[in-house]
CSV table of C-alpha atoms in Angstrom, one decimal:
chain,number,residue,atom,x,y,z
A,1,PHE,CA,-41.3,-13.6,-38.1
A,2,VAL,CA,-38.3,-11.6,-38.3
A,3,PRO,CA,-35.6,-12.8,-35.9
A,4,LEU,CA,-33.9,-10.2,-33.5
A,5,GLN,CA,-31.0,-8.4,-35.4
A,6,ALA,CA,-28.4,-6.7,-33.4
A,7,VAL,CA,-24.7,-5.9,-33.7
A,8,GLY,CA,-22.0,-6.3,-30.5
A,9,TYR,CA,-18.4,-5.6,-30.5
A,10,SER,CA,-15.6,-8.0,-29.6
A,11,LEU,CA,-11.8,-7.4,-28.9
A,12,MET,CA,-9.6,-8.3,-31.7
A,13,PRO,CA,-6.8,-10.5,-30.6
A,14,ASN,CA,-3.3,-9.3,-30.9
A,15,ASN,CA,-1.4,-12.6,-30.5
A,16,LYS,CA,1.1,-13.3,-33.4
A,17,ASP,CA,0.9,-16.7,-35.3
A,18,GLU,CA,4.5,-17.7,-33.9
A,19,ASP,CA,2.8,-17.4,-30.4
A,20,GLY,CA,1.0,-20.7,-31.1
A,21,LEU,CA,-2.0,-20.1,-29.1
A,22,VAL,CA,-5.0,-22.2,-29.8
A,23,VAL,CA,-8.4,-22.1,-27.9
A,24,LEU,CA,-10.2,-25.3,-27.0
A,25,VAL,CA,-13.7,-25.0,-25.7
A,26,PHE,CA,-14.7,-28.1,-23.6
A,27,ASN,CA,-18.0,-29.0,-22.4
A,28,ARG,CA,-16.9,-29.5,-18.8
A,29,LYS,CA,-16.7,-27.3,-15.9
A,30,GLU,CA,-13.6,-25.5,-14.8
A,31,VAL,CA,-13.1,-27.5,-11.7
A,32,ASP,CA,-13.2,-30.6,-13.7
A,33,ILE,CA,-10.5,-29.3,-16.1
A,34,ARG,CA,-8.3,-28.1,-13.6
A,35,SER,CA,-8.5,-31.4,-11.7
A,36,GLN,CA,-7.7,-33.1,-14.7
A,37,GLN,CA,-5.4,-31.0,-16.2
A,38,GLN,CA,-2.3,-33.2,-16.4
A,39,GLN,CA,-4.4,-36.0,-18.0
A,40,LEU,CA,-5.7,-33.7,-20.5
A,41,VAL,CA,-2.2,-32.7,-21.4
A,42,GLU,CA,-1.1,-36.5,-21.8
A,43,SER,CA,-4.4,-37.0,-24.0
A,44,LEU,CA,-3.8,-34.1,-26.3
A,45,HIS,CA,-0.1,-35.2,-26.5
A,46,LYS,CA,-1.5,-38.7,-27.6
A,47,ILE,CA,-3.7,-36.9,-30.0
A,48,LEU,CA,-0.7,-35.2,-31.7
A,49,GLY,CA,1.1,-38.4,-32.1
A,50,GLY,CA,3.1,-38.9,-28.9
A,51,ASN,CA,6.1,-37.4,-30.5
A,52,GLN,CA,8.6,-37.0,-27.8
A,53,THR,CA,9.8,-33.7,-29.4
A,54,LEU,CA,6.5,-32.1,-28.8
A,55,THR,CA,5.5,-30.7,-25.4
A,56,VAL,CA,1.9,-29.6,-24.7
A,57,ASN,CA,1.6,-26.6,-22.4
A,58,VAL,CA,-1.6,-24.9,-20.9
A,59,GLU,CA,-1.3,-21.2,-21.1
A,60,GLY,CA,-4.7,-20.3,-19.5
A,61,VAL,CA,-8.1,-21.8,-18.2
A,62,LYS,CA,-11.2,-19.8,-18.1
A,63,THR,CA,-14.9,-20.4,-17.1
A,64,MET,CA,-17.4,-19.9,-19.7
A,65,PRO,CA,-21.4,-20.0,-19.6
A,66,ASP,CA,-23.4,-23.2,-19.7
A,67,ASP,CA,-20.6,-25.2,-17.8
A,68,GLN,CA,-18.1,-24.7,-20.6
A,69,THR,CA,-14.5,-24.1,-20.1
A,70,GLU,CA,-12.0,-22.2,-22.3
A,71,VAL,CA,-8.5,-23.7,-22.2
A,72,ILE,CA,-5.7,-22.1,-24.3
A,73,ILE,CA,-2.7,-24.1,-25.3
A,74,TYR,CA,0.4,-24.0,-27.3
A,75,VAL,CA,2.8,-26.8,-28.4
A,76,VAL,CA,6.6,-26.4,-27.9
A,77,GLU,CA,8.8,-28.3,-30.6
A,78,ARG,CA,12.3,-29.2,-29.9
A,79,SER,CA,14.8,-29.9,-32.6
A,80,PRO,CA,17.8,-32.2,-32.6
A,81,ASN,CA,20.2,-29.6,-32.1
A,82,GLY,CA,18.8,-28.6,-28.8
A,83,THR,CA,16.7,-25.6,-29.8
A,84,SER,CA,13.0,-25.3,-29.3
A,85,ARG,CA,10.0,-23.3,-31.1
A,86,ARG,CA,6.3,-22.8,-30.6
A,87,VAL,CA,4.3,-24.5,-33.3
A,88,PRO,CA,2.7,-21.8,-35.4
A,89,ALA,CA,-1.2,-21.2,-34.4
A,90,THR,CA,-2.4,-21.9,-37.8
A,91,THR,CA,-0.5,-25.1,-38.1
A,92,LEU,CA,-1.6,-26.5,-34.9
A,93,TYR,CA,-5.4,-25.5,-35.7
A,94,ALA,CA,-5.2,-27.0,-39.0
A,95,HIS,CA,-3.9,-30.4,-37.5
A,96,PHE,CA,-6.8,-30.3,-35.0
A,97,GLU,CA,-9.5,-29.8,-37.7
A,98,GLN,CA,-8.4,-32.7,-39.4
A,99,ALA,CA,-11.4,-35.2,-39.3
A,100,ASN,CA,-9.7,-38.0,-37.3
A,101,ILE,CA,-8.2,-35.7,-35.0
A,102,LYS,CA,-11.4,-33.5,-34.5
A,103,SER,CA,-13.2,-36.8,-33.7
A,104,SER,CA,-10.8,-37.6,-31.1
A,105,LEU,CA,-11.0,-33.9,-29.5
A,106,GLN,CA,-14.7,-34.3,-29.5
A,107,GLN,CA,-14.3,-37.5,-27.2
A,108,LEU,CA,-12.5,-35.4,-25.0
A,109,GLY,CA,-15.3,-33.0,-24.8
A,110,VAL,CA,-13.9,-30.4,-27.2
A,111,SER,CA,-16.8,-28.7,-28.8
A,112,LEU,CA,-14.8,-25.7,-30.6
A,113,SER,CA,-11.2,-24.9,-31.4
A,114,MET,CA,-9.8,-21.9,-32.9
A,115,ALA,CA,-6.5,-20.3,-33.5
A,116,ARG,CA,-5.8,-17.1,-31.6
A,117,THR,CA,-4.1,-14.8,-34.0
A,118,GLU,CA,-4.5,-11.3,-35.1
A,119,LEU,CA,-6.4,-10.5,-38.0
A,120,SER,CA,-4.5,-8.7,-40.7
A,121,PRO,CA,-5.6,-5.7,-42.3
A,122,ALA,CA,-6.9,-7.2,-45.4
A,123,GLN,CA,-9.0,-9.8,-43.4
A,124,VAL,CA,-10.3,-6.8,-41.3
A,125,LYS,CA,-11.3,-5.1,-44.3
A,126,GLN,CA,-13.0,-8.1,-45.9
A,127,LEU,CA,-14.9,-8.8,-42.7
A,128,LEU,CA,-16.2,-5.2,-42.7
A,129,GLN,CA,-17.1,-4.8,-46.3
A,130,ASN,CA,-19.5,-7.9,-46.3
A,131,PRO,CA,-22.3,-7.9,-43.9
A,132,PRO,CA,-22.7,-11.2,-42.1
A,133,ALA,CA,-25.6,-13.6,-43.4
A,134,GLY,CA,-29.0,-12.5,-41.7
A,135,VAL,CA,-27.8,-9.0,-40.8
A,136,ASP,CA,-29.4,-6.0,-42.6
A,137,PRO,CA,-26.7,-4.0,-44.3
A,138,ILE,CA,-28.0,-0.7,-43.0
A,139,ILE,CA,-27.5,-2.2,-39.6
A,140,TRP,CA,-24.1,-3.4,-40.2
A,141,GLU,CA,-22.9,0.1,-41.6
A,142,GLN,CA,-24.5,1.9,-38.5
A,143,ALA,CA,-22.4,-0.6,-36.5
A,144,LYS,CA,-19.2,0.3,-38.3
A,145,VAL,CA,-20.0,4.0,-37.9
A,146,ASP,CA,-20.7,3.6,-34.1
A,147,ASN,CA,-17.5,1.5,-33.2
A,148,PRO,CA,-16.0,3.3,-30.1
A,149,ASP,CA,-12.5,1.7,-31.2
A,150,PRO,CA,-11.9,0.7,-34.6
A,151,ASP,CA,-8.3,-0.3,-34.2
A,152,LYS,CA,-9.3,-2.6,-31.1
A,153,LEU,CA,-13.0,-3.6,-31.5
A,154,ILE,CA,-14.5,-5.2,-34.5
A,155,PRO,CA,-18.4,-5.8,-34.9
A,156,VAL,CA,-19.9,-9.0,-34.3
A,157,PRO,CA,-23.4,-9.9,-35.3
A,158,MET,CA,-26.2,-11.3,-32.8
A,159,VAL,CA,-29.1,-12.9,-34.6
A,160,GLY,CA,-31.9,-14.1,-32.5
A,161,PHE,CA,-32.5,-14.1,-28.7
A,162,LYS,CA,-30.3,-17.0,-28.1
A,163,GLU,CA,-27.2,-15.4,-29.3
A,164,LEU,CA,-28.1,-12.3,-27.3
A,165,LEU,CA,-28.6,-14.4,-24.2
A,166,ARG,CA,-25.2,-16.2,-24.8
A,167,ARG,CA,-23.5,-12.7,-25.1
A,168,LEU,CA,-25.2,-11.5,-21.8
A,169,LYS,CA,-24.0,-14.6,-20.0
A,170,VAL,CA,-20.5,-14.2,-21.4
A,171,GLN,CA,-20.5,-10.7,-20.0
A,172,ASP,CA,-21.9,-11.7,-16.9
A,173,GLN,CA,-19.2,-14.3,-16.5
A,174,MET,CA,-16.4,-11.6,-17.2
A,175,THR,CA,-18.0,-9.4,-14.8
A,176,LYS,CA,-17.9,-11.9,-11.9
A,177,GLN,CA,-14.1,-12.9,-13.1
A,178,HIS,CA,-13.1,-9.1,-12.9
A,179,GLN,CA,-14.8,-8.7,-9.4
A,180,THR,CA,-13.1,-11.8,-8.1
A,181,ARG,CA,-10.1,-10.4,-9.0
A,182,LEU,CA,-10.7,-7.2,-7.6
A,183,ASP,CA,-11.5,-8.7,-4.3
A,184,ILE,CA,-8.1,-10.4,-4.4
A,185,ILE,CA,-6.3,-7.3,-5.2
A,186,SER,CA,-8.4,-5.5,-2.3
A,187,GLU,CA,-7.1,-8.3,0.1
A,188,ASP,CA,-3.7,-7.9,-1.3
A,189,ILE,CA,-3.7,-4.2,-0.7
A,190,SER,CA,-5.0,-4.7,3.1
A,191,GLU,CA,-2.1,-7.2,3.8
A,192,LEU,CA,0.3,-4.8,2.4
A,193,GLN,CA,-1.2,-2.0,4.5
A,194,LYS,CA,-0.7,-4.3,7.7
A,195,ASN,CA,2.7,-5.2,6.8
A,196,GLN,CA,3.6,-1.6,6.1
A,197,THR,CA,2.0,-0.6,9.6
A,198,THR,CA,4.2,-3.3,11.2
A,199,THR,CA,7.3,-2.4,9.4
A,200,MET,CA,6.8,1.3,10.4
A,201,ALA,CA,6.6,0.2,14.1
A,202,LYS,CA,9.7,-2.0,13.8
A,203,ILE,CA,11.6,0.8,12.1
A,204,ALA,CA,10.7,3.2,15.0
A,205,GLN,CA,11.6,0.6,17.4
A,206,TYR,CA,15.1,0.1,15.9
A,207,LYS,CA,15.5,3.6,15.6
A,208,ARG,CA,15.1,4.1,19.2
A,209,LYS,CA,17.6,1.0,20.1
A,210,LEU,CA,20.1,2.8,17.5
A,211,MET,CA,19.7,5.9,19.6
A,212,ALA,CA,20.3,4.5,22.8
A,213,LEU,CA,23.1,2.2,21.7
A,214,SER,CA,24.6,5.1,20.3
A,215,HIS,CA,24.6,7.2,23.5
A,216,ARG,CA,26.0,4.0,25.3
A,217,THR,CA,28.8,3.9,22.7
A,218,LEU,CA,29.5,7.5,23.2
A,219,GLN,CA,29.7,7.1,27.0
A,220,VAL,CA,32.1,4.4,26.4
A,221,LEU,CA,34.3,6.3,24.0
A,222,ILE,CA,34.4,9.0,26.5
A,223,LYS,CA,35.5,6.9,29.4
A,224,GLN,CA,38.1,5.3,27.1
A,225,GLU,CA,39.4,8.7,26.0
A,226,ILE,CA,39.7,9.9,29.6
A,227,GLN,CA,41.5,7.0,30.8
A,228,ARG,CA,43.8,7.1,27.5
A,229,LYS,CA,44.6,11.0,28.3
A,230,SER,CA,44.8,10.5,31.9
A,231,GLY,CA,48.2,12.3,33.1
A,232,TYR,CA,48.7,14.3,29.9
A,233,ALA,CA,48.4,18.0,29.8
A,234,ILE,CA,45.4,19.5,27.9
A,235,GLN,CA,46.2,19.8,24.1
A,236,ALA,CA,45.6,23.0,22.0
A,237,ASP,CA,42.6,21.4,20.1
A,238,GLU,CA,41.1,20.2,23.3
A,239,GLU,CA,41.6,23.7,24.9
A,240,GLN,CA,39.6,25.0,21.7
A,241,LEU,CA,36.8,22.5,21.9
A,242,ARG,CA,36.4,23.5,25.8
A,243,VAL,CA,36.1,27.3,24.8
A,244,GLN,CA,33.2,26.1,22.4
A,245,LEU,CA,31.5,23.9,24.9
A,246,ASP,CA,31.6,26.6,27.5
A,247,THR,CA,30.4,29.3,25.1
A,248,ILE,CA,27.2,26.8,24.1
A,249,GLN,CA,26.7,26.3,27.9
A,250,CYS,CA,26.6,30.0,28.4
A,251,GLU,CA,23.9,30.5,25.6
A,252,LEU,CA,21.9,27.6,27.1
A,253,ASN,CA,22.0,29.2,30.6
A,254,ALA,CA,21.1,32.7,29.2
A,255,PRO,CA,17.6,33.7,30.5
A,256,THR,CA,16.6,35.3,27.1
A,257,GLN,CA,17.7,32.5,25.1
A,258,PHE,CA,17.1,28.8,25.4
A,259,LYS,CA,16.8,28.3,29.0
A,260,GLY,CA,13.3,29.3,29.4
A,261,ARG,CA,12.2,27.0,26.4
A,262,LEU,CA,14.0,24.2,27.8
A,263,ASN,CA,12.3,24.5,31.0
A,264,GLU,CA,9.0,24.8,29.4
A,265,LEU,CA,9.9,21.5,27.4
A,266,MET,CA,10.9,19.9,30.7
A,267,SER,CA,7.6,20.7,32.3
A,268,GLN,CA,5.8,19.2,29.4
A,269,ILE,CA,7.9,16.0,29.7
A,270,ARG,CA,7.1,15.7,33.4
A,271,MET,CA,3.5,16.3,32.7
A,272,GLN,CA,3.6,13.3,30.2
A,273,ASN,CA,5.5,11.1,32.5
A,274,HIS,CA,2.9,11.8,35.0
A,275,PHE,CA,-0.1,10.7,32.9
A,276,GLY,CA,1.8,7.8,31.4
A,277,ALA,CA,1.6,9.2,27.7
A,278,VAL,CA,5.0,7.7,27.0
A,279,ARG,CA,6.5,4.5,27.8
A,280,ALA,CA,8.9,3.7,30.3
A,281,GLU,CA,12.0,3.6,28.0
A,282,GLU,CA,11.3,6.9,26.9
A,283,ARG,CA,11.0,8.9,30.2
A,284,TYR,CA,13.1,11.9,30.7
A,285,TYR,CA,14.8,12.9,33.9
A,286,ILE,CA,16.0,16.4,35.2
A,287,ASP,CA,19.7,17.0,35.5
A,288,ALA,CA,20.7,17.6,39.3
A,289,ASP,CA,22.4,21.0,38.5
A,290,LEU,CA,19.0,22.2,36.5
A,291,LEU,CA,16.9,20.7,39.4
A,292,ARG,CA,19.0,22.9,41.9
A,293,GLU,CA,18.3,26.0,40.0
A,294,ILE,CA,14.8,25.3,39.7
A,295,LYS,CA,14.6,24.7,43.6
A,296,GLN,CA,16.4,27.9,44.2
A,297,HIS,CA,14.1,29.8,41.9
A,298,LEU,CA,10.9,28.5,43.8
A,299,LYS,CA,12.5,29.1,47.0
A,300,GLN,CA,13.2,33.0,46.0
A,301,GLN,CA,9.5,33.0,44.7
A,302,GLN,CA,8.2,31.6,48.0
A,303,GLU,CA,10.2,34.0,50.0
A,304,GLY,CA,8.8,36.8,47.9
A,305,LEU,CA,5.2,35.7,48.6
A,306,SER,CA,5.9,35.2,52.3
A,307,HIS,CA,7.4,39.0,52.5
A,308,LEU,CA,4.1,40.1,50.6
A,309,ILE,CA,2.0,38.4,53.0
A,310,SER,CA,3.6,40.1,55.9
A,311,ILE,CA,3.1,43.5,54.5
A,312,ILE,CA,-0.6,42.8,53.7
A,313,LYS,CA,-0.9,41.9,57.4
A,314,ASP,CA,0.5,44.8,58.8
A,315,ASP,CA,-1.5,46.7,56.4
A,316,LEU,CA,-4.5,45.1,57.8
A,317,GLU,CA,-3.7,45.7,61.4
A,318,ASP,CA,-3.2,49.3,60.4
A,319,ILE,CA,-6.6,49.5,59.0
A,320,LYS,CA,-8.2,47.8,62.2
A,321,LEU,CA,-6.5,50.6,64.4
A,322,ILE,CA,-8.0,53.2,62.1
A,323,GLU,CA,-11.4,51.8,62.3
A,324,HIS,CA,-11.4,51.3,66.0
A,325,GLY,CA,-10.2,55.0,66.5
A,326,LEU,CA,-13.0,56.4,64.2
A,327,ASN,CA,-15.7,54.4,66.0
A,328,GLU,CA,-14.4,55.7,69.4
A,329,SER,CA,-14.6,59.4,68.3
A,330,ILE,CA,-18.1,59.4,66.7
A,331,PRO,CA,-20.1,59.7,70.0
A,332,ILE,CA,-17.9,62.3,71.5
A,333,ARG,CA,-18.3,64.7,68.6
A,334,GLY,CA,-22.2,63.9,68.8
A,335,GLY,CA,-22.1,65.2,72.6
A,336,VAL,CA,-20.3,68.5,71.8
A,337,PHE,CA,-22.7,69.4,68.8
A,338,SER,CA,-26.1,68.5,70.5
């Protein structure tokens, strides 16, 4: 019987030895580890000798298949002068591998410990040169050739279906974690979109309030300026400003310039107000002078229509007289030529 031989790829760690990260694999569920994380830290501190200059910190907790949990820790050592440093990962891992310490870790449920440090080029070269036990050298050489990213990935042997199943469970677990993270990100995006919509509505509301307050402020300034200049003669700059305003007013009143467009816009505004398309605070009203001009224009149109109607009535009367005369003359002519 020849066991299954296959090769997968694992991501090489990129952590430095001075980062001090050590992985502990517990035969306990993640929920149990998280609920008893403080007690676990205290137990690890006791295993390290209970030295008050050492502090155990948890870097991360991750679920693994078969109800196992991966816990990444590092230890900070404080010196008497007040400075602190992380205990190197290799030093901490060597301490955990001591027989008595390893036995204490097993009592806590630790089944595996390893230092999370990057591999040196010499270590990578040595791993790639020598095929692992139980792996055909031809398969190993082909795995090195097929490596999609030799700078980040390293071949990992899988001998037997049990190892293949373990890799499949790990991949499935990582897929679930990624999906959970994507769901969290999606919820955050939806919440941000709602906040953005609310913020945009508030900005529009504040803009309208700012415009209204600006108009009110301008009106107050105008009244204040009128009272302040009451009794004084018109100054040269005021006369120049009046001329400019008169010029603008003439341009607005010109029938071929802006007046027609303004009338069209006012008609559209009236239609929107009629159908309730705008809010009450956004309604517009026609100026009294403009309203008089519109009434005068409509009155002239009505008078023109009335005059046209009277002309049509007179023409109809004339046509009736002509028809009546024609009807009376037809029998007389028939009697003459018969």
